[in-house]
Coordinates of N, CA and C and ligand atoms in Angstrom, one line a residue:
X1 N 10.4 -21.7 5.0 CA 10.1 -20.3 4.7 C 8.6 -20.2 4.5
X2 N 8.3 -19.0 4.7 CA 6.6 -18.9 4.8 C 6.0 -18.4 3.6
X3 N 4.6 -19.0 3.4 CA 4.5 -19.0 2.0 C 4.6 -17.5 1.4
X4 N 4.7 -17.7 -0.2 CA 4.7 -16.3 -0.7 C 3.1 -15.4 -0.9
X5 N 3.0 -14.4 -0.7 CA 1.7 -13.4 -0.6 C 1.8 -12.4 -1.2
X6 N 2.7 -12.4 -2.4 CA 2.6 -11.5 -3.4 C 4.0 -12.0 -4.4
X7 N 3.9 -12.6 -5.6 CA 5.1 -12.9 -6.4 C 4.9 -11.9 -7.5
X8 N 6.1 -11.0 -7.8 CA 6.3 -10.4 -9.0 C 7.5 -10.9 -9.7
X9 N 7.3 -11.0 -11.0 CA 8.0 -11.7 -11.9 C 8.4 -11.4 -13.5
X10 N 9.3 -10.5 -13.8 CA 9.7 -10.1 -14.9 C 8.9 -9.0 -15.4
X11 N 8.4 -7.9 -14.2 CA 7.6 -6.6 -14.6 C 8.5 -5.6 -15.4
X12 N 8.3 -5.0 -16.6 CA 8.0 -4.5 -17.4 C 7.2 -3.2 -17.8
X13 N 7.8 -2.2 -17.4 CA 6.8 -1.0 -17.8 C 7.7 0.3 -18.5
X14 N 7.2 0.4 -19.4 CA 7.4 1.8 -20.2 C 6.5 2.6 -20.6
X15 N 6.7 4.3 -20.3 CA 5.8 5.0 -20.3 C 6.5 5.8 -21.6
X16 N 5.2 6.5 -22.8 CA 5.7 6.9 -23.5 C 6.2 6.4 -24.7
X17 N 6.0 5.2 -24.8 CA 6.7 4.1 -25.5 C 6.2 4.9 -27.0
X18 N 8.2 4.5 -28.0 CA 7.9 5.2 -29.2 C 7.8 6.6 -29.2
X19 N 7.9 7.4 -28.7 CA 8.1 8.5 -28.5 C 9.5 9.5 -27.7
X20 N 10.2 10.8 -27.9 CA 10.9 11.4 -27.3 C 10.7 11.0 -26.0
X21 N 9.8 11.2 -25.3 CA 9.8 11.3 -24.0 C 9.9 9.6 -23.0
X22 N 9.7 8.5 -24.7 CA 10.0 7.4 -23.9 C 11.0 7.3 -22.2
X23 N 10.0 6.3 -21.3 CA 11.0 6.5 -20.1 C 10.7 4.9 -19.6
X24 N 11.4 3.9 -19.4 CA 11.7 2.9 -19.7 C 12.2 2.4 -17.6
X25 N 10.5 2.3 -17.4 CA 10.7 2.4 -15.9 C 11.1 1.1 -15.0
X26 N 10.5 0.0 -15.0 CA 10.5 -1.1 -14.7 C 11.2 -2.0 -16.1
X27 N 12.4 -2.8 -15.7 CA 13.1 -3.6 -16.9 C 12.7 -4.8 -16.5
X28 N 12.7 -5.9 -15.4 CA 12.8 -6.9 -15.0 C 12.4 -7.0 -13.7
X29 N 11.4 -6.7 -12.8 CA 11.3 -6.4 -11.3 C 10.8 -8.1 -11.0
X30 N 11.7 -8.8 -10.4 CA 11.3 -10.0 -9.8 C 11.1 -9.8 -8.2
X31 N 10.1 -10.3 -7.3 CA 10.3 -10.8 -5.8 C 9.5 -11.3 -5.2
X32 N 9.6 -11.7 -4.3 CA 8.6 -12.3 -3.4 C 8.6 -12.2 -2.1
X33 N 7.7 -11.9 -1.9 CA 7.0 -11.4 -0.6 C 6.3 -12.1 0.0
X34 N 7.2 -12.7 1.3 CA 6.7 -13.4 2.2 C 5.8 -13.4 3.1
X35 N 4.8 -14.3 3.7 CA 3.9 -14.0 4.8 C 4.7 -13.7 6.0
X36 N 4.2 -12.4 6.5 CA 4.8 -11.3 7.6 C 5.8 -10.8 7.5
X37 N 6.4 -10.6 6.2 CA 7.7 -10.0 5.9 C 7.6 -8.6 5.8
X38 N 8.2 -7.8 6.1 CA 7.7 -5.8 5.8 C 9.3 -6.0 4.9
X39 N 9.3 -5.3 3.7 CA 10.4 -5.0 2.8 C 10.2 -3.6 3.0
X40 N 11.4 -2.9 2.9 CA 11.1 -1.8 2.3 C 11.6 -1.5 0.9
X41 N 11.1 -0.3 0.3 CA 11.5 -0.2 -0.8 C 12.2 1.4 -1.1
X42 N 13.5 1.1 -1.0 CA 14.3 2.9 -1.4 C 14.5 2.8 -3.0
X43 N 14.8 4.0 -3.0 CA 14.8 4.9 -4.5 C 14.4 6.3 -4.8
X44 N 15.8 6.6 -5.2 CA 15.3 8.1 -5.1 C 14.4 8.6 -6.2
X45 N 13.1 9.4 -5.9 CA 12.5 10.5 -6.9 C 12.2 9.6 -7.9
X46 N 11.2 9.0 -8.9 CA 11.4 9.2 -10.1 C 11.9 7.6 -11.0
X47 N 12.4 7.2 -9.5 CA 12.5 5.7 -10.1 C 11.8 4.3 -10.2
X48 N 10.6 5.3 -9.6 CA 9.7 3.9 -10.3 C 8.9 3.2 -9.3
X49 N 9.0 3.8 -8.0 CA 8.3 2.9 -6.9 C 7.0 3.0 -6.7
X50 N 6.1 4.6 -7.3 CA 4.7 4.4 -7.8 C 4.5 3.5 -8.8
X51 N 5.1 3.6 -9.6 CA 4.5 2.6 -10.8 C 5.0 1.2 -10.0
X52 N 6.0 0.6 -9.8 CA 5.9 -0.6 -9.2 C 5.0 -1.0 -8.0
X53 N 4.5 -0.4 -7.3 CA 3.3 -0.3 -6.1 C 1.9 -1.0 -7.0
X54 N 1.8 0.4 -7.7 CA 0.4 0.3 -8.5 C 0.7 -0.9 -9.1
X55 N 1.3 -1.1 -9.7 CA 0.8 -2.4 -10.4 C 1.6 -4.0 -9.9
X56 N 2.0 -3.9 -8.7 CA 2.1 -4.7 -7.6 C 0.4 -4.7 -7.0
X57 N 0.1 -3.9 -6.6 CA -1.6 -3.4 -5.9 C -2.4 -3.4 -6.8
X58 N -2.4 -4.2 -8.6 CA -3.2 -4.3 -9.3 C -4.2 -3.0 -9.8
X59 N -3.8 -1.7 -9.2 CA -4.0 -1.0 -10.0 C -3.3 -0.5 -11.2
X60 N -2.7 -1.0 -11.7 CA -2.2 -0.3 -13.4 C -1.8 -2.3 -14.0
X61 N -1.5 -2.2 -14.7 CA -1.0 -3.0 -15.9 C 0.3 -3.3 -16.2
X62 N 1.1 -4.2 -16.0 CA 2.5 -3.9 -16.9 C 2.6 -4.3 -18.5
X63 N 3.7 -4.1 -18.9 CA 3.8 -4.3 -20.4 C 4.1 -5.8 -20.2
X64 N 4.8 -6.3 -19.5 CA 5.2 -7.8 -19.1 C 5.3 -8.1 -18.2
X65 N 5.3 -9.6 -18.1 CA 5.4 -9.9 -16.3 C 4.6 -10.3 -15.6
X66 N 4.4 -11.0 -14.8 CA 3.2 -11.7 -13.9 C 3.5 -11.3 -12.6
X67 N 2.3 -10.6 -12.1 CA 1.7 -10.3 -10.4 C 0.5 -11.7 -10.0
X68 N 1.3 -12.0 -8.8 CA 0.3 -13.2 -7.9 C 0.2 -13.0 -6.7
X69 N -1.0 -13.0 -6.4 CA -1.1 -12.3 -5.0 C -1.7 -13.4 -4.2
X70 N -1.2 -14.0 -3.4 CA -2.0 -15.1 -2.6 C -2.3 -16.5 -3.4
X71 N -1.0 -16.6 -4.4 CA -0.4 -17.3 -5.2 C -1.7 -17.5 -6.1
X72 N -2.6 -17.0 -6.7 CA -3.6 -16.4 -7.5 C -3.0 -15.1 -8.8
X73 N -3.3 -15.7 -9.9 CA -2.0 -14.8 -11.0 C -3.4 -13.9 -11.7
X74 N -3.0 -12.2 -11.8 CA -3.7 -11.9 -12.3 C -3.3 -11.6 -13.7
X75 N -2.3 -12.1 -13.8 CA -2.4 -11.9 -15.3 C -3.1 -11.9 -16.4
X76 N -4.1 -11.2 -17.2 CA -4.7 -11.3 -18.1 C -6.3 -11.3 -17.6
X77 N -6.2 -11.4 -16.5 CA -7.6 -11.2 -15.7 C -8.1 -10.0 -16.1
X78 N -9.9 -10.3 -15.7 CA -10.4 -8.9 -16.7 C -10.4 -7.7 -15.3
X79 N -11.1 -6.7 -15.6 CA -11.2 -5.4 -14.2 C -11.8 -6.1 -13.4
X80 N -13.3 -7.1 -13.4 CA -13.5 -7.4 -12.1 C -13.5 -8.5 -11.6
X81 N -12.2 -9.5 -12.4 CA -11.8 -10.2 -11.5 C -10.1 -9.6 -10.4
X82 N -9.8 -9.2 -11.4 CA -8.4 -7.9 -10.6 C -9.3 -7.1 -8.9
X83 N -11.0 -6.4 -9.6 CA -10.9 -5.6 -8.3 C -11.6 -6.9 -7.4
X84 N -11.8 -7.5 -7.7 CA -12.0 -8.6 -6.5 C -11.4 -8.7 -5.7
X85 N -9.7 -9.4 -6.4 CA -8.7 -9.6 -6.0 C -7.8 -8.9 -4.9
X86 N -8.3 -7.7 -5.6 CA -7.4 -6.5 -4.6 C -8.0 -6.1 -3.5
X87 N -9.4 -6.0 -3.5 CA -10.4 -6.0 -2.1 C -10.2 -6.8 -1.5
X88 N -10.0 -8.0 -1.8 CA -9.6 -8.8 -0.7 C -8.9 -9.4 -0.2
X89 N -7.5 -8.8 -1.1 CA -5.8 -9.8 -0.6 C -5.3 -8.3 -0.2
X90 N -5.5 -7.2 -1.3 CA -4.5 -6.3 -1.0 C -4.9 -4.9 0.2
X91 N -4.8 -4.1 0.6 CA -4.0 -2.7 1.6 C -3.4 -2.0 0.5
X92 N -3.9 -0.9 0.2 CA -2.9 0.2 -0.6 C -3.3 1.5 0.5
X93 N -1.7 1.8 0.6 CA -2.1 3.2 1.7 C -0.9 4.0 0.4
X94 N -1.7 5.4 0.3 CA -0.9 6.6 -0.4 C -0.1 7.7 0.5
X95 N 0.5 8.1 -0.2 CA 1.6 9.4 0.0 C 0.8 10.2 0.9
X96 N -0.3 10.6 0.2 CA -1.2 11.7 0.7 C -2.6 10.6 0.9
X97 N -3.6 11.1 2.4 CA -4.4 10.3 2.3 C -5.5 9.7 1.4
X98 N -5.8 9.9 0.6 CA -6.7 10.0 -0.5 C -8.0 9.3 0.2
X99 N -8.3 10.1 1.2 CA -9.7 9.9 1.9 C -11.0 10.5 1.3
X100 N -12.2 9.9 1.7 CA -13.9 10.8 0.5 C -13.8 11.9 1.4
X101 N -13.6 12.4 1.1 CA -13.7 13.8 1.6 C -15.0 14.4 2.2
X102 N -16.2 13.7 1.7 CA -17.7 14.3 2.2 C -17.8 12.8 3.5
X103 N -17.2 12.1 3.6 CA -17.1 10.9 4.6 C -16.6 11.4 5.8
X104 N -17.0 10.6 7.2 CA -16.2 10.7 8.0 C -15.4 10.1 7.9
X105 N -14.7 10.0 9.3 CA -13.3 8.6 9.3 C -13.5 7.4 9.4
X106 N -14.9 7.0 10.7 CA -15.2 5.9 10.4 C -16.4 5.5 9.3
X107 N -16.8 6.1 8.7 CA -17.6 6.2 7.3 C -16.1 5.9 6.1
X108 N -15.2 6.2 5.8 CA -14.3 5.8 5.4 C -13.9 4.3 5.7
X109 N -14.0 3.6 6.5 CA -13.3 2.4 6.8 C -14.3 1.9 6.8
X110 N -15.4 2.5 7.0 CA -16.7 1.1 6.7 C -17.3 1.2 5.2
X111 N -16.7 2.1 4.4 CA -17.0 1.5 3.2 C -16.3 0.3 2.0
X112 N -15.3 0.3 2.5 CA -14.7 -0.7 1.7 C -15.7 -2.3 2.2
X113 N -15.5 -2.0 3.3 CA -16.1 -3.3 3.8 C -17.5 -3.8 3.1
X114 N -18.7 -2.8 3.0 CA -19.7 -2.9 2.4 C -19.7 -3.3 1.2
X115 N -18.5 -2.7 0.7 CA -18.8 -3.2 -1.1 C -17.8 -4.6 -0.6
X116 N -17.2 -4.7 0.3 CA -17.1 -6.4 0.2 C -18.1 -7.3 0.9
X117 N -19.4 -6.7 0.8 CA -20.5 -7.7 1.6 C -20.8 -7.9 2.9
X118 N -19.5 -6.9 3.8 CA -19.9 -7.3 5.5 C -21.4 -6.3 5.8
X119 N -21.8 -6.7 6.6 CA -23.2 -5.9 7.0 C -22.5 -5.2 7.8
X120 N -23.6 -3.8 7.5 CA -23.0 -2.4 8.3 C -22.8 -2.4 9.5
X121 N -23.5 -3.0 10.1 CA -23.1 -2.9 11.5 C -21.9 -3.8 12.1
X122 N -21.8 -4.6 11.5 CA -19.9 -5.4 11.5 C -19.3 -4.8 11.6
X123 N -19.3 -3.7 9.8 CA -18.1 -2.8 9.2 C -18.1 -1.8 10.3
X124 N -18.7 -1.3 10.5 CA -18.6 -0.2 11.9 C -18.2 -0.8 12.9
X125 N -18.4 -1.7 13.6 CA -17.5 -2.0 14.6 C -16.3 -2.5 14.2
X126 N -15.7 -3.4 13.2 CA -14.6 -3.4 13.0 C -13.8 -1.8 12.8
X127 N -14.2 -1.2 11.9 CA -14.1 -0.1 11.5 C -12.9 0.7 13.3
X128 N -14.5 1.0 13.9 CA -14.1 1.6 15.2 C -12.9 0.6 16.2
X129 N -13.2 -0.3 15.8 CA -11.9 -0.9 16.5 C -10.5 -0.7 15.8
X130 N -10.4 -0.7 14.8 CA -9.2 -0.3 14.0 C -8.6 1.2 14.3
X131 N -9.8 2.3 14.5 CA -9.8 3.5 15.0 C -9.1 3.5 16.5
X132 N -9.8 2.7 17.1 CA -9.4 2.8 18.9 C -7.5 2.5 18.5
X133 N -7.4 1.5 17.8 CA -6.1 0.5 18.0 C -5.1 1.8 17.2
X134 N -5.3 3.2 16.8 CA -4.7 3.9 16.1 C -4.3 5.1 17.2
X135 N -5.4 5.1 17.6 CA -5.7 6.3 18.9 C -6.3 7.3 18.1
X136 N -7.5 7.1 17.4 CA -8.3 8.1 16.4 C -9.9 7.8 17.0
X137 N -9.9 7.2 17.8 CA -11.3 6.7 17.9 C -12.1 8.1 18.2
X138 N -11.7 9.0 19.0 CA -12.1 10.1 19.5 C -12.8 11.0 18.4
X139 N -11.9 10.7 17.3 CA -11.5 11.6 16.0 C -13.4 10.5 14.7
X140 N -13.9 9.9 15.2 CA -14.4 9.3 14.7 C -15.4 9.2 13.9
X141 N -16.2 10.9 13.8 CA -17.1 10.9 12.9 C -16.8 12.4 12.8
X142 N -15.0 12.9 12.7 CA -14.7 14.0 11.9 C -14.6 13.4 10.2
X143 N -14.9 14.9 9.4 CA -14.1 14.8 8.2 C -12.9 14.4 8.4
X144 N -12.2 14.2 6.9 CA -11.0 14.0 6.8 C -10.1 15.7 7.0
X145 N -10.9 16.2 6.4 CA -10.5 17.9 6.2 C -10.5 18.6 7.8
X146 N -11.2 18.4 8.8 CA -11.4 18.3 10.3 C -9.7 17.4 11.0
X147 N -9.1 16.4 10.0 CA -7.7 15.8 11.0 C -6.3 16.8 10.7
X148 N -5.6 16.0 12.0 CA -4.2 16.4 11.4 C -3.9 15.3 10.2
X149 N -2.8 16.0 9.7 CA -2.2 14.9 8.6 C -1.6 14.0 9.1
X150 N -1.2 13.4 10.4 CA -0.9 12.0 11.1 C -2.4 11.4 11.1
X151 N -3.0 12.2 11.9 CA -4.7 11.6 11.9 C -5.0 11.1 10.7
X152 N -5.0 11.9 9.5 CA -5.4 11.1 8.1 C -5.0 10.2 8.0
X153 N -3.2 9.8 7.9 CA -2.9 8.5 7.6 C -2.9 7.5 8.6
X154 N -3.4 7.6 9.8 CA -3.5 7.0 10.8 C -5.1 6.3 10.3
X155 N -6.0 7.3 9.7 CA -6.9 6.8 9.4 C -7.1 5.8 7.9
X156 N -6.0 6.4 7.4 CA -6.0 5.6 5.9 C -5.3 4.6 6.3
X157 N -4.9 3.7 7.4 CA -4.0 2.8 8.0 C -5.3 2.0 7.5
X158 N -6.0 2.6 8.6 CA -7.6 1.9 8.8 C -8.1 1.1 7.5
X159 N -8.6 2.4 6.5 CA -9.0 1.7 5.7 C -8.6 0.9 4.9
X160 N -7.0 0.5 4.6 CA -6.2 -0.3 3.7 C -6.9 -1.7 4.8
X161 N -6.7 -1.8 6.1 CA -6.8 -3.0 6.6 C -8.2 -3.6 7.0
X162 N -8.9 -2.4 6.5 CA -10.6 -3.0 6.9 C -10.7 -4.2 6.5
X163 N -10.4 -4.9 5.4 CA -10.9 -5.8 4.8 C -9.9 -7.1 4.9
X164 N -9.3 -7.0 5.8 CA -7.8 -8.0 6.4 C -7.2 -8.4 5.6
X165 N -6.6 -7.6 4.6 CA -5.8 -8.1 3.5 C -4.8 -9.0 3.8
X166 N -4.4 -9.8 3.3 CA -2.6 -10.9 3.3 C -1.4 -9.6 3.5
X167 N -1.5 -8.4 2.1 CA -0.2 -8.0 1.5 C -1.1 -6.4 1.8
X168 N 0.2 -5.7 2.3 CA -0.1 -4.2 2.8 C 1.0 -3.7 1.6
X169 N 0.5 -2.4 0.6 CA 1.0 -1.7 0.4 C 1.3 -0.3 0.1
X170 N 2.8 0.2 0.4 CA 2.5 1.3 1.0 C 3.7 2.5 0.5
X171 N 2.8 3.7 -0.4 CA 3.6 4.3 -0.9 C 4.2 5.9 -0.4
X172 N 5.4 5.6 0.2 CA 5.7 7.3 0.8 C 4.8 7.3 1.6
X173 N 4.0 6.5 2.6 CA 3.2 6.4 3.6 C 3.1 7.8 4.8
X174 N 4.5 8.4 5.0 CA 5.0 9.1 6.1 C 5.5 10.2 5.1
X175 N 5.5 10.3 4.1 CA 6.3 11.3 3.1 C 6.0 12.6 3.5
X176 N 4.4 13.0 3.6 CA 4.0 14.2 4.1 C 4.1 14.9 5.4
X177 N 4.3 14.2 6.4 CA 4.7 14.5 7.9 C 5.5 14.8 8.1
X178 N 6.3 15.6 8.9 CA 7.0 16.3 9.7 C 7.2 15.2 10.1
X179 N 8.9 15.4 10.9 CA 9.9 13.8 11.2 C 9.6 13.0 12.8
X180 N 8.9 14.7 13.3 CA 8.8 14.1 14.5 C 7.1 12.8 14.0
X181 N 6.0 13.6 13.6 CA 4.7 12.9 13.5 C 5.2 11.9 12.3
X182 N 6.3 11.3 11.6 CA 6.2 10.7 10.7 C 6.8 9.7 11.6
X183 N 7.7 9.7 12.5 CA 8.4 8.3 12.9 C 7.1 7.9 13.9
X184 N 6.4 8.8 14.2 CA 5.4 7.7 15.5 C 4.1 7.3 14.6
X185 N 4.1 7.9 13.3 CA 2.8 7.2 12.6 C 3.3 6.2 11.8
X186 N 4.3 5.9 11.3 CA 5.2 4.9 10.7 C 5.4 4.1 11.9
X187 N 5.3 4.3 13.1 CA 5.4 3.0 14.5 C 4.1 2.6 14.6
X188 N 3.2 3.1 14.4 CA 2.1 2.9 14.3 C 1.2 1.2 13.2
X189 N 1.9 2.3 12.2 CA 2.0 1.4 10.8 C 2.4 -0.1 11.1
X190 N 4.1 0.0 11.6 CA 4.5 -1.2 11.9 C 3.8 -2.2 12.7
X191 N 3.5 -1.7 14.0 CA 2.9 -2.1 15.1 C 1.1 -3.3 14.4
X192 N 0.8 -2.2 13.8 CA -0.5 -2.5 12.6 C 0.0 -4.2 11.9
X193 N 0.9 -4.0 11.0 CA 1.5 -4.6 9.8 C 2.1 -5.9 11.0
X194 N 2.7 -5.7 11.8 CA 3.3 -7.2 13.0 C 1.9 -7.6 13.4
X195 N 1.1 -6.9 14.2 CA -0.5 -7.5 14.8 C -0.6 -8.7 13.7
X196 N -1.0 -7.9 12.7 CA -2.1 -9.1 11.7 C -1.2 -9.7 11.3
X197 N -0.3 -9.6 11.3 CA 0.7 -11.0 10.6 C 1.1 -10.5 8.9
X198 N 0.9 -9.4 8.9 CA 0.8 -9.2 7.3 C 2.1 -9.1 6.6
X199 N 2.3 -9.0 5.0 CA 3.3 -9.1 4.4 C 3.3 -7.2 4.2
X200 N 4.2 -6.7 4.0 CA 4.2 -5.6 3.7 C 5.5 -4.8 2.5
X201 N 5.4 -4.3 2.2 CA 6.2 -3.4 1.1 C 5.9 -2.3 1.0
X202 N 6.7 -1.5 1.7 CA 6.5 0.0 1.8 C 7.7 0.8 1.5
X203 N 7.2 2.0 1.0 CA 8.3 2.3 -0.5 C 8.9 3.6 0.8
X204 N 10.2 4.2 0.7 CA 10.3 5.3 1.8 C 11.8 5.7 1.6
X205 N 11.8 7.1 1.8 CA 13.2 7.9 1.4 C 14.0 7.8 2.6
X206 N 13.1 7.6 3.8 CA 14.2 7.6 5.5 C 14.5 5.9 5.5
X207 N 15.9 6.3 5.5 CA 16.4 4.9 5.7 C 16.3 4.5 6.9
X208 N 16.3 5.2 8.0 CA 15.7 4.9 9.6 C 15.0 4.2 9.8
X209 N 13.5 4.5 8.6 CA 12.5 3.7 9.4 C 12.6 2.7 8.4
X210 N 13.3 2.8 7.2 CA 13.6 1.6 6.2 C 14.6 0.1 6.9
X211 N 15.2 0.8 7.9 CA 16.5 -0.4 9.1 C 15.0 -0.9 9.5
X212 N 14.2 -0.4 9.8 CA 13.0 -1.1 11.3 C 12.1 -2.2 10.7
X213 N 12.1 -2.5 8.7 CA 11.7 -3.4 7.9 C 12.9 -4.9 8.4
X214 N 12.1 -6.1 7.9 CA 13.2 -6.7 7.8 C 13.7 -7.5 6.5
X215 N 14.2 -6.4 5.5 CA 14.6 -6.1 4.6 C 14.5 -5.0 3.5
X216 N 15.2 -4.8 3.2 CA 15.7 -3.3 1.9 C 16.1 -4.0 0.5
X217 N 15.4 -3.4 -0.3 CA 15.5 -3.7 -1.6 C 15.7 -2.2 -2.3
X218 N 16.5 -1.9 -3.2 CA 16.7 -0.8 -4.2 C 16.1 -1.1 -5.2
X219 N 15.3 -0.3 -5.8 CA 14.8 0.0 -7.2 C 15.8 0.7 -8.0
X220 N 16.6 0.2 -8.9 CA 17.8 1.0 -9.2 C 17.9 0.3 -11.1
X221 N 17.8 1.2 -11.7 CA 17.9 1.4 -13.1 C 16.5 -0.1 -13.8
X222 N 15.6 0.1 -13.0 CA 14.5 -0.8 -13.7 C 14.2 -2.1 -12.8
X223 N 15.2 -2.5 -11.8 CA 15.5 -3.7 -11.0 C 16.0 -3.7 -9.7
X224 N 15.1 -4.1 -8.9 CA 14.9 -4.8 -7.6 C 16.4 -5.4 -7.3
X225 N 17.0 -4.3 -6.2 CA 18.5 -4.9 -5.9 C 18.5 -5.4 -3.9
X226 N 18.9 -6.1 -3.9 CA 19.1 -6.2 -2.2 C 20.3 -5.2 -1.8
X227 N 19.9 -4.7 -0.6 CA 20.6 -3.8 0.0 C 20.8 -4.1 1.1
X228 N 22.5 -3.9 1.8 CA 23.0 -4.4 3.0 C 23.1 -5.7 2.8
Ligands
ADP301 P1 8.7 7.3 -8.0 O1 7.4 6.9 -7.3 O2 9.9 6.5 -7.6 O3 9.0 8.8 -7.7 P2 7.2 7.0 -10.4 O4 6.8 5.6 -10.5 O5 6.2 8.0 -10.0 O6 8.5 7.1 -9.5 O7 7.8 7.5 -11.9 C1 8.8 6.9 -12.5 C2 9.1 7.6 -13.9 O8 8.0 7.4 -14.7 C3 9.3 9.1 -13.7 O9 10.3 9.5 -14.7 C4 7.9 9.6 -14.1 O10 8.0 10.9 -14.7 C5 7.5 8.6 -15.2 N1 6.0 8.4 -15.2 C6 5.2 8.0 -14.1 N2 3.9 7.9 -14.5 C7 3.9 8.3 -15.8 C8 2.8 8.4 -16.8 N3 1.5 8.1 -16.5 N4 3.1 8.9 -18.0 C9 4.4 9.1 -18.3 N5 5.5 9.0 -17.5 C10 5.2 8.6 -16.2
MG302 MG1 6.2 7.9 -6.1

């Protein structure tokens, strides 16, 4: 089996804690995520697959539990050894593109790279190659406000992978698209995620494109269930 590129292990999260509105999201979330595996992750609405993302993608914290990403544990690590970490193992792509909005597209994809030390003129050519390999290249020094919404996340592909992360993660990636622009930007994705060899977990309500992973996991009352 091929090594593991993201281990989660007895995650733990409650929001509200102590209070009425306690909501007791994550009970025990164990798994591991193999080099070049795409999981997907179903669950309906509400059960927990932002908060298990984010703090899979070392943006949030759990109450318990250990995240290791590139078998490196961030547990108890301070903010900038975590954003280290994440710049350079992890890909977080959102629901909606959450692009700089005063950026263009390839000004987008060449900044992550800069704050990880590549010289500008690298990050731009990587950058634009990642654009060509999307079919955005054209699209290349529009705003984000200037694309379609396949174009944004076609561009936010980009920037998750500027920095060749191990582990892609990816929440409701296609959520906002229309079914025809969601299944060819989600082939896209795939296409992306097989090239570099990467591990992937992408969270998604169409079970269609969730068959095209090779494997389904349920988030179902706090815990990571195998499906099928
Ligand atoms: P999903 O992505 O599967 O829709 P979320 O992880 O966004 O689920 O939310 C899971 C549950 O946690 C929901 O009941 C949501 O209302 C609650 N929740 C999420 N974030 C917070 C927060 N910051 N404070 C309080 N409750 C939250
Ligand atoms: Mg969500």
């Amino acid at each position: 089996m091929n090594e593991v590129t993201l281990r989660l292990a007895g995650l733990t999260k409650t929001y509200l804690k102590n209070t009425p509105g306690e909501v007791q999201v994550l009970r025990g979330v164990d798994l591991d995520l193999h080099e070049g595996e795409a999981v997907a992750l179903v669950a309906p609405s509400g059960a927990g697959k932002s908060t298990l993302l984010h703090i899979a993608g070392l943006l949030d914290t759990p109450d318990a539990g250990t995240v290791e990403v590139s078998g490196k544990d961030a547990t108890g690590k301070g903010d900038r050894t975590r954003t280290a970490m994440r710049r350079r193992d992890v890909g977080f792509v959102y629901q909606f593109h959450h692009l700089l909005p005063e950026f263009t597209a390839v000004e987008n994809i060449t900044l992550p790279q800069l704050a990880n030390g590549v010289p500008e003129k690298a990050a731009t050519a990587r950058a634009m190659e990642l654009l060509d390999r999307v079919g955005v290249a054209a699209r290349a020094d529009h705003r984000p406000a200037a694309l379609s919404g396949g174009e944004q996340q076609r561009v936010a592909f980009c920037r998750a992978l500027a920095n060749a992360p191990r582990v892609l993660l990816a929440d409701e990636p296609t959520g906002n698209l229309d079914p025809e622009t969601s299944d060819q930007v989600f082939g896209t994705l795939m296409d992306l995620v097989r090239d570099a060899g990467l591990s992937a977990l992408i969270a998604t309500h169409n079970l269609e494109l969730a068959a095209r992973m090779d494997r389904m996991l349920r988030l179902d009352g706090g815990v990571l269930r195998p499906v099928g």
